[in-house]
Amino acid sequence: MIATIEYNSRKYKIDLSKPLDISIAIDTSKENVNAWYLDDPKIFPVSDGNWIGSVQQGADVNFNNIQFNPHSHITHTECVGHITEEVYSVNKELSKFFFLAEVVTIAPEQLKNKDFVISKKQLQNVLGNKKRDAIVIRTLPNLSDKKSMRYSNTNPTYLLEEAAVYLKEKGIEHLLIDLPSVDKEKDGGKLLAHNAFWNTQGEIRMQATITEFIYVSNKIKDGTYFLNLMVAPFENDATPSKPTLYEII
């Protein structure tokens, strides 16, 4: 299933039958990825008197409740409403879903305080003069345990404010990263990278999004792809998402 896309006066071809899923699902059958000090997600059958919504337990259908937090338990996409007093919904602000994206791999730098970070210089090195709608950041080491990592109280890697400012000035509208947050786990509420990327001190970039908790397999090479940023239709600051890449033929 070959599609031809005309973008900025250039034509690209992609194979829609070969999607590259970079999302992490909720899977309660094993240890689920988790952050922000919450209990694990739960998927359980509805119970109403003697009736239990499970075919294995005699019901005619499986009828489950799902209890989770998008920021803690699954790949999710968020809009500026995540950090503003005024309520904004990512389901309303994100109105386009197909973008030219650059996949990059970065080994975080260690600061004197021993934090690991992504700097402006590192992003400049991997992006150069490229103009992209989206950036997909894979951090090293890139082990499969990212899909079940317990991040609470581990002070994960984060973006320096200068790095977020650079992406904003570069015109990147969609930032995807394989970490629980673009900001330091405990920063006293400053959220420097979030604020810088969304430009909350100026004209807010309402259309810009941040997607966290992705997982980019080592089989996916650095380079240019088309990104389909699929989101679940929740009217909320953040929603579960399924970002999918398509290799350019």
CSV table of C-alpha atoms in Angstrom, one decimal:
chain,number,residue,atom,x,y,z
A,1,MET,CA,0.0,0.0,0.0
A,2,ILE,CA,2.2,2.8,-1.3
A,3,ALA,CA,1.2,6.4,-0.7
A,4,THR,CA,2.7,9.5,-2.3
A,5,ILE,CA,2.8,12.6,-0.2
A,6,GLU,CA,3.5,16.1,-1.5
A,7,TYR,CA,5.1,18.2,1.2
A,8,ASN,CA,6.7,21.6,0.7
A,9,SER,CA,6.8,21.1,-3.1
A,10,ARG,CA,8.5,17.7,-2.7
A,11,LYS,CA,7.1,14.3,-3.2
A,12,TYR,CA,7.7,11.4,-0.8
A,13,LYS,CA,6.6,7.8,-0.9
A,14,ILE,CA,5.7,5.7,2.1
A,15,ASP,CA,4.4,2.2,2.6
A,16,LEU,CA,1.3,2.3,4.7
A,17,SER,CA,1.5,-1.4,5.2
A,18,LYS,CA,4.7,-1.1,7.2
A,19,PRO,CA,4.0,1.1,10.2
A,20,LEU,CA,6.6,1.5,13.0
A,21,ASP,CA,4.8,1.7,16.3
A,22,ILE,CA,6.7,3.7,18.9
A,23,SER,CA,4.1,3.6,21.7
A,24,ILE,CA,4.0,1.8,25.0
A,25,ALA,CA,0.7,0.2,25.8
A,26,ILE,CA,-0.9,-0.5,29.2
A,27,ASP,CA,-0.4,-4.2,29.9
A,28,THR,CA,-1.6,-5.4,33.3
A,29,SER,CA,-0.4,-8.9,32.5
A,30,LYS,CA,3.1,-7.8,33.3
A,31,GLU,CA,4.9,-5.0,35.0
A,32,ASN,CA,3.7,-1.8,33.5
A,33,VAL,CA,5.7,1.4,32.9
A,34,ASN,CA,5.0,3.8,35.8
A,35,ALA,CA,5.9,7.3,37.1
A,36,TRP,CA,4.7,10.0,39.4
A,37,TYR,CA,4.2,7.9,42.5
A,38,LEU,CA,0.9,6.3,41.5
A,39,ASP,CA,-0.2,2.7,41.8
A,40,ASP,CA,-0.3,0.6,38.7
A,41,PRO,CA,-3.1,0.8,36.2
A,42,LYS,CA,-6.0,-1.7,36.5
A,43,ILE,CA,-8.2,-3.5,34.0
A,44,PHE,CA,-11.0,-5.4,35.7
A,45,PRO,CA,-14.5,-6.7,34.8
A,46,VAL,CA,-17.6,-4.8,35.8
A,47,SER,CA,-19.4,-6.4,38.7
A,48,ASP,CA,-23.2,-5.9,39.2
A,49,GLY,CA,-24.6,-8.2,41.8
A,50,ASN,CA,-24.1,-11.8,40.7
A,51,TRP,CA,-23.1,-10.7,37.2
A,52,ILE,CA,-19.4,-10.3,36.3
A,53,GLY,CA,-18.4,-8.9,33.0
A,54,SER,CA,-16.1,-11.8,32.0
A,55,VAL,CA,-16.9,-14.5,29.5
A,56,GLN,CA,-14.6,-16.8,31.5
A,57,GLN,CA,-16.9,-16.2,34.5
A,58,GLY,CA,-20.1,-16.9,32.6
A,59,ALA,CA,-21.0,-13.6,31.0
A,60,ASP,CA,-21.9,-13.2,27.4
A,61,VAL,CA,-19.3,-10.4,26.8
A,62,ASN,CA,-16.1,-9.1,28.3
A,63,PHE,CA,-17.0,-5.7,29.9
A,64,ASN,CA,-14.0,-4.2,31.6
A,65,ASN,CA,-13.3,-1.0,33.5
A,66,ILE,CA,-9.9,0.6,32.9
A,67,GLN,CA,-8.3,2.7,35.6
A,68,PHE,CA,-5.1,4.6,34.7
A,69,ASN,CA,-3.4,8.0,34.5
A,70,PRO,CA,-2.1,9.0,31.0
A,71,HIS,CA,0.9,10.8,32.5
A,72,SER,CA,1.9,7.8,34.6
A,73,HIS,CA,1.0,4.7,32.7
A,74,ILE,CA,1.1,4.9,28.9
A,75,THR,CA,2.5,6.8,25.9
A,76,HIS,CA,0.6,10.1,26.0
A,77,THR,CA,0.4,13.4,24.1
A,78,GLU,CA,-0.2,16.6,26.0
A,79,CYS,CA,-0.9,20.2,25.1
A,80,VAL,CA,-0.2,23.5,27.0
A,81,GLY,CA,-3.3,22.8,29.1
A,82,HIS,CA,-1.0,20.5,31.1
A,83,ILE,CA,0.6,23.5,32.8
A,84,THR,CA,-1.9,26.4,32.5
A,85,GLU,CA,-4.6,27.6,34.8
A,86,GLU,CA,-6.9,27.9,31.9
A,87,VAL,CA,-8.2,24.5,30.7
A,88,TYR,CA,-7.2,23.4,27.3
A,89,SER,CA,-7.8,20.0,25.7
A,90,VAL,CA,-5.3,18.3,23.5
A,91,ASN,CA,-8.2,16.7,21.7
A,92,LYS,CA,-9.3,20.2,20.5
A,93,GLU,CA,-5.9,21.8,20.1
A,94,LEU,CA,-4.3,19.0,18.0
A,95,SER,CA,-6.2,19.2,14.7
A,96,LYS,CA,-3.6,17.7,12.3
A,97,PHE,CA,-2.0,14.3,12.7
A,98,PHE,CA,0.6,13.7,10.0
A,99,PHE,CA,4.0,15.3,10.1
A,100,LEU,CA,7.5,15.2,8.8
A,101,ALA,CA,9.7,14.0,11.7
A,102,GLU,CA,13.3,13.4,12.5
A,103,VAL,CA,14.3,10.5,14.6
A,104,VAL,CA,17.5,11.2,16.6
A,105,THR,CA,19.5,9.3,19.2
A,106,ILE,CA,21.2,11.2,22.0
A,107,ALA,CA,23.4,10.0,24.9
A,108,PRO,CA,22.5,12.3,27.8
A,109,GLU,CA,25.2,14.5,29.3
A,110,GLN,CA,26.0,14.5,33.0
A,111,LEU,CA,26.1,17.8,34.9
A,112,LYS,CA,28.2,18.6,37.9
A,113,ASN,CA,25.2,17.9,40.1
A,114,LYS,CA,25.2,14.4,38.5
A,115,ASP,CA,21.8,15.0,36.7
A,116,PHE,CA,21.7,13.6,33.1
A,117,VAL,CA,20.3,16.0,30.6
A,118,ILE,CA,19.8,16.8,26.9
A,119,SER,CA,21.5,20.1,25.9
A,120,LYS,CA,21.0,22.6,23.1
A,121,LYS,CA,24.3,21.7,21.6
A,122,GLN,CA,23.3,18.0,21.3
A,123,LEU,CA,20.1,18.9,19.5
A,124,GLN,CA,22.0,21.3,17.2
A,125,ASN,CA,24.4,18.5,16.3
A,126,VAL,CA,21.6,16.0,15.3
A,127,LEU,CA,19.3,18.5,13.6
A,128,GLY,CA,21.7,20.8,11.8
A,129,ASN,CA,19.9,22.8,9.1
A,130,LYS,CA,17.0,20.3,8.9
A,131,LYS,CA,13.5,21.7,9.1
A,132,ARG,CA,11.0,19.3,10.6
A,133,ASP,CA,7.5,19.4,12.1
A,134,ALA,CA,8.4,16.9,14.8
A,135,ILE,CA,11.4,15.4,16.6
A,136,VAL,CA,11.5,11.9,18.0
A,137,ILE,CA,14.2,11.6,20.7
A,138,ARG,CA,15.6,8.2,21.6
A,139,THR,CA,17.9,8.3,24.6
A,140,LEU,CA,20.8,6.0,25.4
A,141,PRO,CA,21.0,3.4,26.7
A,142,ASN,CA,18.0,2.1,24.8
A,143,LEU,CA,17.0,-1.1,26.5
A,144,SER,CA,13.6,-2.8,26.2
A,145,ASP,CA,13.1,-2.3,30.0
A,146,LYS,CA,12.0,1.2,29.2
A,147,LYS,CA,8.6,-0.4,28.5
A,148,SER,CA,8.4,-1.5,32.1
A,149,MET,CA,10.6,1.0,33.9
A,150,ARG,CA,9.6,2.3,37.4
A,151,TYR,CA,10.6,5.9,37.2
A,152,SER,CA,9.3,7.4,40.5
A,153,ASN,CA,12.1,8.8,42.6
A,154,THR,CA,14.8,8.0,40.1
A,155,ASN,CA,15.5,11.5,38.7
A,156,PRO,CA,15.4,10.5,35.0
A,157,THR,CA,17.1,12.4,32.2
A,158,TYR,CA,15.4,15.7,31.2
A,159,LEU,CA,15.8,18.5,28.7
A,160,LEU,CA,17.6,21.7,29.7
A,161,GLU,CA,15.6,24.9,29.2
A,162,GLU,CA,18.0,26.0,26.5
A,163,ALA,CA,17.2,22.8,24.6
A,164,ALA,CA,13.5,23.4,24.7
A,165,VAL,CA,14.0,27.0,23.6
A,166,TYR,CA,16.1,25.8,20.7
A,167,LEU,CA,13.4,23.4,19.5
A,168,LYS,CA,10.8,26.2,19.7
A,169,GLU,CA,12.9,28.6,17.7
A,170,LYS,CA,13.7,25.8,15.3
A,171,GLY,CA,10.0,25.5,14.5
A,172,ILE,CA,9.5,22.0,16.0
A,173,GLU,CA,5.8,21.7,16.9
A,174,HIS,CA,5.7,18.2,18.1
A,175,LEU,CA,8.3,16.9,20.6
A,176,LEU,CA,8.3,13.1,21.3
A,177,ILE,CA,10.7,11.6,23.9
A,178,ASP,CA,11.2,8.2,25.6
A,179,LEU,CA,11.2,9.7,29.1
A,180,PRO,CA,8.4,10.3,31.6
A,181,SER,CA,8.9,14.1,31.3
A,182,VAL,CA,10.9,16.7,29.4
A,183,ASP,CA,11.5,18.3,32.8
A,184,LYS,CA,13.4,17.3,36.0
A,185,GLU,CA,11.3,15.0,38.2
A,186,LYS,CA,11.5,17.4,41.1
A,187,ASP,CA,12.1,21.0,40.1
A,188,GLY,CA,9.9,22.9,42.5
A,189,GLY,CA,7.2,23.4,39.9
A,190,LYS,CA,9.3,25.4,37.5
A,191,LEU,CA,8.7,23.1,34.5
A,192,LEU,CA,11.3,25.0,32.5
A,193,ALA,CA,11.3,22.9,29.4
A,194,HIS,CA,7.5,22.6,29.2
A,195,ASN,CA,7.1,26.4,29.6
A,196,ALA,CA,9.9,27.2,27.1
A,197,PHE,CA,8.6,24.8,24.4
A,198,TRP,CA,5.0,26.1,24.7
A,199,ASN,CA,6.2,29.7,25.0
A,200,THR,CA,4.0,30.4,27.9
A,201,GLN,CA,5.6,33.8,28.6
A,202,GLY,CA,4.7,35.0,25.1
A,203,GLU,CA,2.3,34.0,22.4
A,204,ILE,CA,1.4,30.5,23.5
A,205,ARG,CA,2.0,27.8,20.9
A,206,MET,CA,-1.4,26.2,21.2
A,207,GLN,CA,-0.8,23.7,18.3
A,208,ALA,CA,2.4,22.4,19.8
A,209,THR,CA,2.4,19.0,21.6
A,210,ILE,CA,4.7,17.0,23.8
A,211,THR,CA,4.5,13.2,23.7
A,212,GLU,CA,6.2,11.3,26.5
A,213,PHE,CA,6.8,7.6,27.3
A,214,ILE,CA,7.5,6.5,23.7
A,215,TYR,CA,9.8,3.6,22.9
A,216,VAL,CA,11.9,3.6,19.7
A,217,SER,CA,13.2,0.2,18.9
A,218,ASN,CA,16.9,0.0,18.0
A,219,LYS,CA,15.8,-1.5,14.7
A,220,ILE,CA,14.5,2.0,13.7
A,221,LYS,CA,17.4,4.0,12.3
A,222,ASP,CA,18.0,7.7,12.8
A,223,GLY,CA,16.7,9.8,10.0
A,224,THR,CA,13.6,11.3,8.4
A,225,TYR,CA,10.2,9.7,8.6
A,226,PHE,CA,6.5,10.6,8.4
A,227,LEU,CA,4.8,10.6,11.8
A,228,ASN,CA,1.1,9.7,12.3
A,229,LEU,CA,0.4,11.1,15.8
A,230,MET,CA,-2.8,9.2,16.7
A,231,VAL,CA,-4.5,10.2,19.9
A,232,ALA,CA,-7.5,8.9,21.9
A,233,PRO,CA,-10.4,11.4,21.9
A,234,PHE,CA,-10.3,12.5,25.6
A,235,GLU,CA,-11.2,16.1,26.4
A,236,ASN,CA,-8.2,16.5,28.7
A,237,ASP,CA,-4.8,18.2,28.9
A,238,ALA,CA,-3.3,14.8,27.9
A,239,THR,CA,-4.5,11.7,26.3
A,240,PRO,CA,-3.2,8.2,25.5
A,241,SER,CA,-1.6,8.2,22.0
A,242,LYS,CA,-0.1,5.8,19.5
A,243,PRO,CA,2.6,7.6,17.5
A,244,THR,CA,3.5,5.6,14.4
A,245,LEU,CA,6.4,6.2,12.0
A,246,TYR,CA,6.6,5.5,8.3
A,247,GLU,CA,9.9,5.1,6.5
A,248,ILE,CA,10.4,7.2,3.4
A,249,ILE,CA,11.0,4.9,0.4
